[in-house]
CSV table of C-alpha atoms in Angstrom, one decimal:
chain,number,residue,atom,x,y,z
A,1,ASP,CA,17.4,-43.7,12.3
A,2,GLY,CA,18.2,-40.7,10.4
A,3,THR,CA,17.0,-41.8,7.1
A,4,PHE,CA,14.1,-38.7,6.9
A,5,GLU,CA,16.6,-35.8,7.5
A,6,ALA,CA,19.4,-37.3,4.9
A,7,LEU,CA,16.2,-37.4,2.6
A,8,GLN,CA,15.4,-33.9,3.2
A,9,GLU,CA,19.1,-32.8,2.5
A,10,LEU,CA,19.2,-35.3,-0.8
A,11,ALA,CA,15.6,-33.1,-1.8
A,12,ASN,CA,17.4,-29.5,-1.6
A,13,VAL,CA,19.8,-30.2,-4.5
A,14,ASN,CA,17.0,-32.9,-6.4
A,15,PRO,CA,13.7,-30.9,-6.6
A,16,LYS,CA,12.4,-34.5,-8.5
A,17,LEU,CA,12.4,-36.3,-5.3
A,18,ILE,CA,9.4,-37.5,-3.9
A,19,ILE,CA,9.9,-37.6,0.2
A,20,LYS,CA,6.7,-38.7,2.1
A,21,GLN,CA,7.2,-39.5,5.9
A,22,ILE,CA,4.8,-42.3,7.4
A,23,ILE,CA,4.9,-42.9,10.9
A,24,TYR,CA,3.9,-46.4,11.5
A,25,ASP,CA,2.5,-48.2,14.8
A,26,ASP,CA,4.2,-51.2,14.1
A,27,PHE,CA,6.6,-51.0,12.0
A,28,ARG,CA,7.9,-53.8,9.2
A,29,PHE,CA,10.8,-53.0,6.6
A,30,ASP,CA,9.1,-55.2,3.9
A,31,VAL,CA,5.6,-52.5,4.4
A,32,ALA,CA,7.5,-49.8,4.5
A,33,LYS,CA,9.5,-50.1,1.6
A,34,ASN,CA,5.9,-51.4,-0.2
A,35,ASP,CA,4.9,-48.2,0.5
A,36,ALA,CA,7.8,-46.5,-0.8
A,37,LEU,CA,7.2,-48.5,-4.0
A,38,SER,CA,3.7,-47.5,-4.6
A,39,LEU,CA,4.4,-44.1,-4.9
A,40,VAL,CA,6.7,-44.7,-7.8
A,41,PRO,CA,4.4,-44.0,-11.1
A,42,GLU,CA,3.2,-47.4,-13.0
A,43,ASP,CA,4.6,-46.5,-16.0
A,44,VAL,CA,8.3,-46.4,-14.9
A,45,ASP,CA,10.2,-49.5,-16.1
A,46,PHE,CA,13.0,-50.1,-13.6
A,47,CYS,CA,13.7,-49.2,-9.7
A,48,LEU,CA,16.8,-49.1,-8.1
A,49,ALA,CA,16.2,-49.9,-4.2
A,50,PRO,CA,19.5,-49.1,-2.0
A,51,ASP,CA,19.4,-48.5,1.4
A,52,MET,CA,20.5,-45.3,2.7
A,53,ASP,CA,24.1,-46.7,3.2
A,54,GLU,CA,24.5,-47.9,0.0
A,55,HIS,CA,24.6,-46.4,-4.0
A,56,PHE,CA,25.6,-47.5,-7.4
A,57,SER,CA,28.3,-47.4,-9.4
A,58,ILE,CA,28.1,-44.4,-11.4
A,59,ASN,CA,28.0,-46.6,-14.7
A,60,THR,CA,25.1,-48.5,-13.6
A,61,LEU,CA,22.4,-46.3,-15.1
A,62,PRO,CA,23.7,-46.2,-18.4
A,63,TYR,CA,24.8,-49.8,-18.7
A,64,LEU,CA,20.9,-50.5,-17.1
A,65,GLU,CA,19.6,-48.6,-20.4
A,66,TYR,CA,21.9,-50.4,-22.5
A,67,LEU,CA,21.3,-53.8,-21.3
A,68,ASN,CA,17.7,-52.9,-21.4
A,69,SER,CA,17.7,-52.2,-25.2
A,70,ILE,CA,18.8,-55.5,-26.0
A,71,LYS,CA,17.3,-58.1,-24.1
A,72,TYR,CA,14.5,-58.6,-21.8
A,73,PHE,CA,14.8,-59.4,-18.0
A,74,ASP,CA,13.1,-58.7,-15.0
A,75,ASN,CA,16.1,-58.1,-12.3
A,76,LEU,CA,19.6,-57.1,-12.9
A,77,THR,CA,21.7,-58.4,-9.8
A,78,CYS,CA,25.4,-57.5,-9.1
A,79,ASP,CA,28.2,-58.1,-6.6
A,80,ARG,CA,27.7,-55.7,-3.6
A,81,LEU,CA,30.9,-54.1,-1.5
A,82,ASP,CA,31.3,-54.0,1.7
A,83,ILE,CA,33.9,-51.1,1.8
A,84,ASN,CA,34.3,-51.3,5.6
A,85,SER,CA,34.5,-54.9,5.4
A,86,TYR,CA,37.4,-57.0,5.3
A,87,ASN,CA,35.2,-59.6,3.5
A,88,VAL,CA,34.5,-56.7,0.7
A,89,ARG,CA,33.3,-58.2,-2.3
A,90,LEU,CA,29.8,-60.3,-1.8
A,91,GLY,CA,28.2,-61.8,-4.7
A,92,PRO,CA,26.8,-62.9,-7.5
A,93,SER,CA,24.2,-61.1,-6.0
A,94,LYS,CA,21.7,-64.4,-7.3
A,95,ASN,CA,23.3,-66.2,-4.2
A,96,HIS,CA,22.3,-63.1,-2.1
A,97,PRO,CA,18.7,-62.3,-2.9
A,98,ALA,CA,18.8,-59.0,-0.3
A,99,PHE,CA,21.1,-57.6,-2.9
A,100,ASN,CA,19.3,-57.6,-5.8
A,101,LYS,CA,17.6,-54.4,-6.2
A,102,ILE,CA,17.7,-53.7,-9.3
A,103,HIS,CA,14.0,-54.6,-10.8
A,104,ARG,CA,11.3,-53.9,-12.8
A,105,ARG,CA,8.3,-51.6,-11.5
A,106,ASN,CA,5.4,-54.1,-11.8
A,107,CYS,CA,6.9,-57.3,-10.7
A,108,TYR,CA,7.7,-57.3,-7.2
A,109,ASN,CA,6.8,-56.9,-3.8
A,110,TRP,CA,9.1,-56.5,-1.1
A,111,LYS,CA,8.8,-59.6,1.5
A,112,HIS,CA,10.0,-60.3,4.9
A,113,PRO,CA,9.5,-57.9,8.2
A,114,VAL,CA,13.3,-57.5,8.6
A,115,TYR,CA,16.1,-59.2,5.8
A,116,GLU,CA,13.7,-58.0,3.3
A,117,TYR,CA,14.1,-58.7,-0.1
A,118,LEU,CA,11.9,-58.4,-3.5
A,119,ASP,CA,10.1,-61.7,-4.2
A,120,PHE,CA,9.2,-61.9,-8.0
A,121,THR,CA,5.1,-61.5,-7.8
A,122,PRO,CA,3.6,-63.2,-11.8
A,123,ASN,CA,2.5,-66.6,-11.1
A,124,TYR,CA,2.3,-67.5,-15.2
A,125,ARG,CA,6.1,-67.4,-15.7
A,126,LYS,CA,9.6,-67.5,-14.4
A,127,GLU,CA,11.5,-65.0,-13.1
A,128,ILE,CA,14.5,-63.6,-15.9
A,129,LEU,CA,17.6,-62.9,-14.0
A,130,GLU,CA,20.8,-60.7,-15.7
A,131,TYR,CA,23.8,-60.9,-13.4
A,132,SER,CA,26.8,-58.4,-14.2
A,133,SER,CA,29.9,-57.9,-13.2
A,134,GLU,CA,30.3,-54.6,-14.3
A,135,ILE,CA,28.1,-52.8,-11.8
A,136,PHE,CA,28.4,-53.1,-8.3
A,137,LEU,CA,26.2,-52.0,-5.1
A,138,ILE,CA,28.4,-50.0,-2.6
A,139,HIS,CA,27.8,-50.6,1.0
A,140,ASN,CA,29.5,-47.8,3.0
A,141,GLN,CA,28.0,-48.5,6.7
A,142,LYS,CA,29.4,-46.3,8.9
A,143,GLU,CA,27.2,-47.3,12.0
A,144,LYS,CA,25.7,-50.8,13.0
A,145,PRO,CA,22.0,-51.5,12.5
A,146,ARG,CA,19.6,-51.3,15.3
A,147,GLU,CA,20.2,-54.7,17.3
A,148,ASP,CA,17.1,-53.7,19.1
A,149,LEU,CA,14.7,-53.5,16.2
A,150,TYR,CA,16.1,-56.6,14.3
A,151,VAL,CA,15.8,-58.9,17.4
A,152,LYS,CA,12.0,-57.5,18.2
A,153,LEU,CA,11.0,-57.6,14.5
A,154,MET,CA,12.4,-61.5,13.9
A,155,LYS,CA,11.4,-62.6,17.3
A,156,LYS,CA,7.5,-61.4,16.5
A,157,GLU,CA,7.7,-63.2,13.1
A,158,ALA,CA,9.1,-66.2,14.7
A,159,GLU,CA,5.9,-66.1,17.2
A,160,LEU,CA,3.3,-65.5,15.1
A,161,ASN,CA,4.7,-67.1,11.8
A,162,LYS,CA,7.2,-69.7,12.2
A,163,ASN,CA,7.0,-71.5,8.7
A,164,ASN,CA,9.2,-68.7,7.8
A,165,THR,CA,12.3,-70.1,8.0
A,166,TRP,CA,13.8,-67.4,6.0
A,167,ASN,CA,12.8,-65.2,9.0
A,168,LEU,CA,13.9,-67.9,11.5
A,169,PHE,CA,17.2,-68.7,9.9
A,170,TYR,CA,18.5,-64.9,10.8
A,171,TYR,CA,16.5,-65.1,14.4
A,172,LEU,CA,18.7,-68.7,15.3
A,173,TYR,CA,21.9,-66.9,13.9
A,174,TYR,CA,21.3,-63.9,16.5
A,175,LEU,CA,20.6,-66.4,19.3
A,176,ASN,CA,23.3,-68.7,18.4
A,177,ASN,CA,26.0,-65.9,18.6
A,178,VAL,CA,24.3,-64.4,21.8
A,179,ASN,CA,24.8,-67.1,24.0
A,180,THR,CA,23.4,-66.8,27.2
A,181,LYS,CA,21.2,-69.0,29.1
A,182,SER,CA,17.9,-67.0,27.9
A,183,SER,CA,18.8,-67.1,24.0
A,184,ASN,CA,19.6,-71.0,24.3
A,185,LEU,CA,16.3,-71.6,25.5
A,186,GLU,CA,14.8,-69.5,22.9
A,187,PHE,CA,17.1,-71.4,20.3
A,188,ASN,CA,16.2,-74.6,21.7
A,189,LYS,CA,12.3,-73.5,20.8
A,190,TYR,CA,13.0,-73.1,17.0
A,191,ILE,CA,15.9,-74.9,16.2
A,192,GLU,CA,13.9,-78.5,15.4
A,193,PHE,CA,11.7,-77.0,13.6
A,194,TYR,CA,13.7,-74.8,10.8
A,195,LEU,CA,16.2,-78.2,10.1
A,196,GLU,CA,13.2,-79.9,9.9
A,197,ASN,CA,11.2,-77.4,7.6
A,198,GLU,CA,14.0,-75.3,5.7
A,199,LYS,CA,13.9,-77.4,2.1
A,200,LEU,CA,16.8,-75.1,1.0
A,201,LYS,CA,19.9,-77.3,3.0
A,202,ASP,CA,22.6,-74.9,1.6
A,203,GLU,CA,26.0,-73.2,3.6
A,204,LYS,CA,23.2,-71.0,5.9
A,205,TYR,CA,21.4,-74.6,6.9
A,206,ASN,CA,24.6,-76.3,7.9
A,207,LEU,CA,26.1,-73.6,9.5
A,208,LEU,CA,23.0,-74.1,12.3
A,209,TYR,CA,22.6,-77.5,11.9
A,210,SER,CA,26.8,-77.1,13.3
A,211,ALA,CA,25.4,-74.8,15.8
A,212,ALA,CA,22.7,-77.0,17.3
A,213,LYS,CA,25.0,-80.6,17.3
A,214,GLN,CA,28.0,-78.1,18.8
A,215,LYS,CA,25.0,-77.0,21.8
A,216,GLY,CA,24.9,-80.6,22.2
A,217,PHE,CA,20.9,-80.4,20.9
A,218,LYS,CA,18.8,-83.5,20.4
A,219,TRP,CA,16.6,-84.0,18.1
A,220,LYS,CA,13.6,-86.1,19.1
A,221,ILE,CA,11.8,-87.0,15.8
A,222,VAL,CA,14.0,-87.4,12.9
A,223,LYS,CA,17.5,-88.7,12.6
A,224,HIS,CA,19.1,-86.6,10.0
A,225,GLN,CA,20.9,-87.7,6.8
A,226,LYS,CA,24.6,-86.2,8.2
A,227,ASP,CA,24.4,-88.6,11.3
A,228,LYS,CA,23.5,-91.4,9.8
A,229,LYS,CA,26.0,-94.0,8.9
């Protein structure tokens, strides 16, 4: 997708940039990002992990250094600015874990094959999040993501791991928007499982719940609380 070539251009002006190309037979975004994370020295305190079409506001590094000197935290979250979208400001990012991209080196792994996010790994304590309205993650997407790759990854994960409701939401959301005969059949294949097993009843859940009702989907097992009189 041009990422490797873009990194090579950056390396011409920044000799500290480490570039390693890995060709995957079975690509997943979380595997690729965890491989990249493994290249970061263990004694590094924090990692900043924007995508190639993202960058942090220029005040981010000095602000991170200052904040780290006065308090402990695992992840510094901020709002994202989608500068090519009419809905420019998204956040706070604590509501969008995929935006949380400033993190301690040794406390996280990337999770999920697509629409990946950082998963806090220590099981002996709670994650400490720090939110700042002073810095921004700036998203300058000039080209649409590779839809064929995203759909392939979501479909495969749904088939292999239906319990992954994070992935299932995005797959069902895509199928609902496509709205063809074949996509509706695939939608019906997974929607009841998602609605019965998604623990977080948030706006994403409500969106798919409403979509299922509009499609006339009938629940066979559980009568949902929303439909109870």
